[in-house]
Coordinates of C-alpha atoms and ligand atoms in Angstrom, one line a residue:
M1 CA -26.9 22.8 -27.5
Y2 CA -27.7 19.8 -25.0
Y3 CA -25.0 17.6 -26.6
R4 CA -22.3 20.5 -26.1
Q5 CA -23.5 21.0 -22.5
V6 CA -23.1 17.3 -21.7
K7 CA -19.9 16.8 -23.6
D8 CA -18.1 20.1 -21.9
M9 CA -19.2 18.8 -18.4
V10 CA -16.3 17.3 -16.3
K11 CA -17.6 14.2 -14.8
E12 CA -16.9 13.9 -10.9
A13 CA -15.3 10.9 -9.7
L14 CA -17.0 8.4 -7.4
F15 CA -14.0 6.6 -6.5
G16 CA -12.6 8.2 -3.4
K17 CA -16.0 9.3 -2.0
T18 CA -16.8 8.5 1.4
L19 CA -20.2 6.7 2.5
K20 CA -21.4 9.9 3.8
E21 CA -20.6 11.7 0.6
L22 CA -22.5 9.0 -1.4
Q23 CA -25.3 9.3 0.8
E24 CA -25.5 13.2 0.0
I25 CA -25.2 12.4 -3.9
V26 CA -28.0 9.8 -3.9
K27 CA -30.3 12.2 -1.7
E28 CA -29.8 14.8 -4.1
L29 CA -30.3 12.6 -7.1
G30 CA -33.4 11.5 -5.7
F31 CA -32.5 7.6 -5.2
P32 CA -33.5 5.5 -2.3
A33 CA -31.2 6.1 0.7
F34 CA -29.7 2.5 0.5
T35 CA -28.4 2.7 -2.8
A36 CA -25.5 4.7 -1.4
K37 CA -24.3 1.4 0.4
Q38 CA -24.9 -0.4 -2.8
I39 CA -22.6 2.0 -4.8
A40 CA -20.0 2.0 -2.2
D41 CA -20.1 -2.0 -2.6
W42 CA -19.5 -1.8 -6.1
L43 CA -16.7 0.8 -5.6
Y44 CA -14.8 -0.8 -3.0
K45 CA -15.7 -4.6 -2.7
K46 CA -16.4 -5.3 -6.4
K47 CA -14.0 -2.7 -7.7
V48 CA -15.9 -2.0 -10.9
N49 CA -14.8 0.4 -13.3
S50 CA -17.9 1.5 -15.0
I51 CA -21.5 2.7 -13.6
D52 CA -23.0 0.5 -16.1
D53 CA -21.7 -2.3 -14.0
M54 CA -23.5 -1.4 -10.9
L55 CA -26.2 -4.0 -12.0
N56 CA -28.5 -3.6 -8.6
L57 CA -29.3 -0.2 -9.5
S58 CA -32.2 0.5 -11.7
K59 CA -31.3 1.2 -15.5
K60 CA -32.9 4.7 -15.0
N61 CA -30.8 5.6 -11.9
R62 CA -27.7 4.4 -13.7
E63 CA -28.4 6.8 -16.5
I64 CA -28.8 9.6 -14.1
L65 CA -25.7 8.9 -12.3
N66 CA -23.9 8.7 -15.5
K67 CA -24.5 12.1 -16.4
A68 CA -22.6 13.7 -14.1
Y69 CA -20.4 11.1 -12.6
H70 CA -18.0 8.2 -13.7
V71 CA -16.1 5.7 -11.5
G72 CA -12.8 7.7 -12.1
L73 CA -10.2 5.0 -12.1
S74 CA -7.1 5.7 -14.1
P75 CA -5.1 2.9 -15.3
F76 CA -1.3 2.9 -14.8
D77 CA 1.0 4.6 -17.7
N78 CA 4.1 2.4 -17.2
V79 CA 5.5 -0.6 -14.9
Q80 CA 9.0 -1.4 -14.4
E81 CA 10.2 -4.6 -12.6
S82 CA 13.1 -5.0 -10.8
I83 CA 15.1 -8.4 -10.6
D84 CA 14.0 -8.6 -6.9
G85 CA 10.3 -8.4 -7.8
T86 CA 9.9 -4.9 -6.8
R87 CA 7.5 -3.5 -9.6
K88 CA 7.4 0.3 -9.8
Y89 CA 4.1 1.9 -11.0
L90 CA 3.8 5.2 -12.7
F91 CA 0.5 6.8 -12.8
R92 CA -0.4 9.7 -15.1
T93 CA -2.4 12.4 -12.8
S94 CA -5.5 14.5 -14.2
T95 CA -3.0 17.8 -14.3
Q96 CA -0.5 15.4 -16.5
K97 CA 2.0 15.0 -13.8
F98 CA 3.3 11.7 -12.6
I99 CA 3.2 9.8 -9.6
E100 CA 4.9 6.6 -8.4
A101 CA 3.7 3.5 -6.5
A102 CA 6.1 0.5 -5.8
Y103 CA 4.8 -2.9 -5.4
I104 CA 7.4 -4.8 -3.1
P105 CA 6.7 -8.5 -2.5
S106 CA 8.4 -10.2 0.5
E107 CA 8.1 -14.1 1.7
N108 CA 5.0 -13.2 4.0
R109 CA 4.0 -10.0 2.6
K110 CA 3.0 -8.0 -0.4
T111 CA 3.4 -4.4 0.4
L112 CA 2.3 -1.3 -1.8
C113 CA 3.9 2.0 -1.1
V114 CA 1.6 4.6 -1.9
S115 CA 2.0 8.4 -2.9
S116 CA 0.1 11.3 -1.5
Q117 CA 1.4 14.3 -3.3
V118 CA 2.6 15.1 -6.7
G119 CA 6.3 16.7 -5.9
C120 CA 6.6 17.9 -2.2
K121 CA 7.5 21.0 -0.7
M122 CA 9.7 19.8 2.2
G123 CA 13.1 20.2 0.3
C124 CA 14.6 17.3 2.2
L125 CA 18.3 16.9 0.9
F126 CA 18.4 13.3 0.1
C127 CA 15.1 13.0 -2.1
M128 CA 14.2 13.3 -5.5
T129 CA 10.8 14.1 -5.1
G130 CA 11.7 17.0 -2.8
K131 CA 14.0 18.3 -5.8
Q132 CA 10.5 18.5 -8.2
G133 CA 9.0 21.0 -6.0
F134 CA 5.5 20.8 -5.0
Q135 CA 2.9 20.3 -7.8
K136 CA -0.4 19.1 -6.4
N137 CA -2.2 17.0 -3.4
L138 CA -3.7 13.8 -4.4
T139 CA -7.2 13.3 -3.9
A140 CA -8.3 10.5 -1.9
G141 CA -9.6 8.9 -5.0
E142 CA -6.0 9.3 -6.6
I143 CA -4.2 7.7 -3.6
L144 CA -6.8 4.7 -3.6
N145 CA -6.4 4.4 -7.3
Q146 CA -2.8 3.5 -6.7
M147 CA -4.2 0.4 -4.7
V148 CA -6.7 -0.9 -7.2
S149 CA -5.3 -0.2 -10.5
I150 CA -2.3 -2.5 -10.6
D151 CA -1.9 -6.0 -11.4
E152 CA -1.3 -7.3 -8.0
R153 CA -4.5 -5.3 -6.4
D154 CA -5.9 -8.5 -5.1
V155 CA -2.9 -9.9 -3.2
L156 CA -1.9 -7.2 -1.4
T157 CA -1.6 -7.5 2.5
N158 CA 0.0 -4.3 3.7
L159 CA 0.2 -0.7 2.6
V160 CA 2.8 2.2 3.4
Y161 CA 2.2 5.8 2.7
M162 CA 6.0 6.2 2.1
G163 CA 6.2 7.2 -1.9
M164 CA 6.0 10.7 -2.8
G165 CA 4.8 13.6 -0.8
E166 CA 4.4 14.3 2.8
P167 CA 1.2 12.8 3.9
M168 CA 0.8 14.9 6.8
D169 CA 0.7 18.2 4.3
N170 CA -2.2 16.4 2.4
I171 CA -3.8 15.2 5.8
D172 CA -7.5 15.9 4.8
E173 CA -7.3 13.7 1.5
V174 CA -4.9 11.0 3.4
L175 CA -7.3 10.7 6.4
K176 CA -10.3 10.2 3.9
S177 CA -8.3 7.4 2.1
L178 CA -7.6 5.8 5.3
E179 CA -11.6 5.9 6.4
I180 CA -12.3 4.2 3.0
I181 CA -9.7 1.5 3.3
T182 CA -10.6 0.7 6.8
S183 CA -14.5 1.0 7.1
D184 CA -16.7 -1.9 6.8
W185 CA -18.4 -0.4 3.7
G186 CA -15.1 0.1 2.1
F187 CA -12.0 -2.1 1.5
A188 CA -12.5 -3.2 5.5
W189 CA -8.6 -3.6 5.8
S190 CA -7.6 -3.7 9.4
P191 CA -5.7 -0.4 10.3
R192 CA -2.7 -2.5 11.6
R193 CA -2.0 -3.4 8.0
I194 CA -1.1 0.5 7.1
N195 CA 1.8 2.5 8.0
V196 CA 1.8 6.3 7.3
S197 CA 5.2 8.1 7.4
T198 CA 5.9 11.8 8.4
I199 CA 8.9 13.9 8.8
G200 CA 7.0 15.5 11.8
V201 CA 4.6 18.0 10.7
V202 CA 3.3 18.2 14.3
P203 CA -0.2 19.6 14.1
A204 CA -1.5 17.3 11.1
M205 CA 0.5 14.2 13.0
R206 CA -1.8 15.2 16.3
R207 CA -4.6 14.8 13.8
F208 CA -3.6 11.5 12.3
I209 CA -3.0 10.1 15.8
E210 CA -6.3 11.3 17.1
E211 CA -8.7 10.2 13.9
S212 CA -7.1 6.9 12.6
E213 CA -5.6 3.8 14.2
C214 CA -2.8 3.2 11.7
H215 CA 0.8 2.7 12.4
L216 CA 3.0 5.9 12.4
A217 CA 6.8 6.3 11.1
I218 CA 8.8 9.2 11.9
S219 CA 11.6 10.2 9.4
M220 CA 14.4 11.0 11.8
H221 CA 17.7 10.7 9.8
S222 CA 19.4 12.7 12.7
P223 CA 19.3 13.0 16.3
Y224 CA 21.0 16.4 16.1
N225 CA 19.2 19.5 15.6
D226 CA 21.8 21.2 13.4
Q227 CA 22.6 18.4 11.2
R228 CA 19.1 17.5 10.9
K229 CA 18.4 21.2 9.7
E230 CA 20.8 20.6 7.0
L231 CA 18.9 17.3 5.8
M232 CA 15.6 18.1 6.4
P233 CA 14.5 22.0 6.5
I234 CA 11.3 20.9 8.6
E235 CA 13.4 20.8 11.6
N236 CA 13.6 24.4 11.7
V237 CA 9.8 24.6 12.5
Y238 CA 9.3 21.2 14.4
P239 CA 12.3 20.0 16.1
I240 CA 12.5 16.3 16.6
E241 CA 12.3 16.9 20.2
A242 CA 9.0 18.4 19.7
V243 CA 8.0 15.6 17.9
I244 CA 8.8 13.0 20.3
E245 CA 7.2 15.0 23.2
T246 CA 3.8 15.1 21.3
L247 CA 4.1 11.3 20.5
K248 CA 4.7 10.9 24.3
E249 CA 1.3 12.5 25.2
Y250 CA -0.6 9.8 23.6
D251 CA -1.2 6.0 24.7
F252 CA -0.7 4.0 21.5
G253 CA -1.8 0.6 23.0
R254 CA -0.3 -2.6 22.5
Q255 CA -1.4 -3.0 19.0
R256 CA -0.2 0.3 17.4
R257 CA 3.2 1.0 16.4
I258 CA 5.5 3.7 16.3
S259 CA 8.9 3.5 14.3
F260 CA 11.6 5.6 13.6
E261 CA 13.0 5.5 9.9
Y262 CA 16.7 6.5 10.0
I263 CA 18.4 6.7 6.5
M264 CA 22.1 6.0 7.1
F265 CA 24.5 8.2 5.0
E266 CA 28.2 7.0 5.0
K267 CA 30.2 9.4 7.5
V268 CA 27.2 11.8 7.9
N269 CA 24.9 10.1 10.6
D270 CA 26.4 6.6 11.0
S271 CA 28.8 7.2 13.8
T272 CA 28.5 5.6 17.4
E273 CA 27.8 9.1 18.8
H274 CA 24.7 9.5 16.7
A275 CA 23.3 5.9 17.9
K276 CA 23.8 6.8 21.5
E277 CA 22.0 10.2 20.9
L278 CA 19.4 8.5 19.0
V279 CA 18.8 6.5 22.1
R280 CA 18.8 9.1 24.7
L281 CA 16.1 10.9 22.3
V282 CA 13.8 8.1 21.9
D283 CA 14.0 7.2 25.8
G284 CA 10.9 6.5 27.5
L285 CA 8.8 6.2 24.3
K286 CA 7.7 2.5 23.3
S287 CA 9.0 2.6 19.4
R288 CA 11.5 0.6 16.9
V289 CA 14.1 2.2 14.7
N290 CA 14.5 1.1 11.0
L291 CA 17.5 1.6 9.7
I292 CA 17.5 2.1 5.9
K293 CA 20.2 2.0 3.1
F294 CA 20.6 5.0 1.1
H295 CA 19.6 4.7 -2.8
P296 CA 22.1 7.2 -4.5
I297 CA 20.3 9.8 -6.2
P298 CA 21.6 12.3 -8.9
D299 CA 23.3 15.6 -7.6
T300 CA 23.8 14.9 -4.2
P301 CA 27.1 14.4 -2.3
L302 CA 25.5 11.8 -0.1
T303 CA 26.3 8.2 -0.4
G304 CA 24.8 5.0 1.6
S305 CA 26.7 3.6 4.7
K306 CA 28.5 0.5 4.4
H307 CA 26.6 -2.8 5.8
K308 CA 29.2 -3.3 8.6
T309 CA 28.9 0.1 9.9
M310 CA 25.0 -0.2 10.0
E311 CA 25.1 -3.4 11.7
A312 CA 27.4 -1.5 14.5
F313 CA 24.8 1.0 14.7
K314 CA 22.3 -1.4 15.1
E315 CA 24.1 -3.2 17.8
V316 CA 24.4 -0.1 19.8
L317 CA 20.8 0.4 19.7
E318 CA 20.0 -3.2 20.7
K319 CA 22.2 -3.1 23.4
K320 CA 19.9 -0.2 25.0
G321 CA 17.1 -2.4 24.5
I322 CA 15.6 -0.8 21.2
I323 CA 14.3 -3.1 18.7
A324 CA 16.0 -2.2 15.3
T325 CA 15.9 -3.8 12.0
I326 CA 18.0 -3.0 8.8
R327 CA 15.7 -2.5 5.8
K328 CA 16.8 -4.5 2.8
S329 CA 17.2 -2.3 -0.2
R330 CA 14.5 -2.8 -2.8
G331 CA 14.4 -2.2 -6.6
E332 CA 17.5 -0.3 -6.8
D333 CA 17.9 -1.1 -10.5
I334 CA 14.7 0.4 -11.5
Y335 CA 15.2 3.3 -9.1
A336 CA 12.8 2.7 -6.2
A337 CA 14.1 5.7 -4.6
C338 CA 10.9 7.8 -4.3
G339 CA 10.5 10.2 -7.0
L340 CA 13.2 9.4 -9.3
L341 CA 11.1 7.7 -11.9
S342 CA 8.6 10.4 -12.3
T343 CA 11.2 13.0 -12.4
K344 CA 12.7 11.4 -15.3
K345 CA 9.3 10.9 -17.0
L346 CA 8.7 14.6 -16.2
L347 CA 12.0 16.0 -17.7
K348 CA 11.7 13.6 -20.7
E349 CA 8.3 14.8 -21.6
D350 CA 9.5 18.4 -21.1
K351 CA 12.4 17.9 -23.5
E352 CA 10.1 16.4 -26.2
K353 CA 8.0 19.4 -25.7
D354 CA 11.1 21.8 -26.5
F355 CA 11.3 20.3 -30.1
Ligands
SF4_401 FE1 8.9 15.3 1.0 FE2 9.3 13.0 1.9 FE3 10.9 13.8 0.0 FE4 11.1 15.0 2.2 S1 11.7 12.9 2.0 S2 11.0 16.1 0.3 S3 9.1 15.0 2.9 S4 8.6 13.3 0.0

């Protein structure tokens, strides 16, 4: 009977708990208060994968902890490497869905792009994740697992929340994961090494600005309301002007960066008029613009702008004093477009189930 109870009990993950949550756990279990900090050290500094490895906890306390908890890291399911060095990791979640993380090395940075949700409910026209629909919010532990369960975990210099999902639609867990990464008792990263993207969900974006110090990237993709509504349905709820007006209310200081992401679609949003309207829109807000080449995805009429057009667009912005960069396309040969790999895997497994 006892064996069955223990066997059937689902153990809770310690990885992804804040120091405050660990303090509550150790208090409940009757451990000395200082063990919370010791457990945080094993989880976030030494990155162990088993409670038995937490050697400065007494054997008895490890046994007690083991009964209801486990560390809770999960290995990646698959990895694909691009000829340009980008590595795309696929993780299976507890609900048998898939999420992706992309490791993107460059000369002076080793960046990891993480997912915050399985699927997404925002339905942007150009996005493969949007086509999956929404499946689930990731927990802070599942977000951070992408950072520590990859081969390059010890060389990462930067982190971007630009994978699957809209981070502001899962703001509680995203903020919790950021607290763990940036706290002294956690990974102790500077918030300046982290960039979180949003399509502009204003109330959650306010919380992010007020409760974290990380950089913020706004996906704009068109300065015109009607066109943006077609590309990104969120425009119906929070127009881009409202997003920009909200940003103008805050003082971001010298260190904190606001950027606009602008995916360039051929003959859709890449004209000189678009560039001029973009300049008008961001006037008075200290920010920069990243122009991104579109990775074509199946079943969409959109194609990526030519490099020449992107250069001309950039020039218009720069002439008006806006810092603009053209982002290199990375990992095209392994479907680095967010959501494509996991959608393929889902479809493959669904097909296999049908037989
Ligand atoms: Fe969701 Fe981002 Fe894709 Fe839009 S672009 S559907 S917000 S994951």
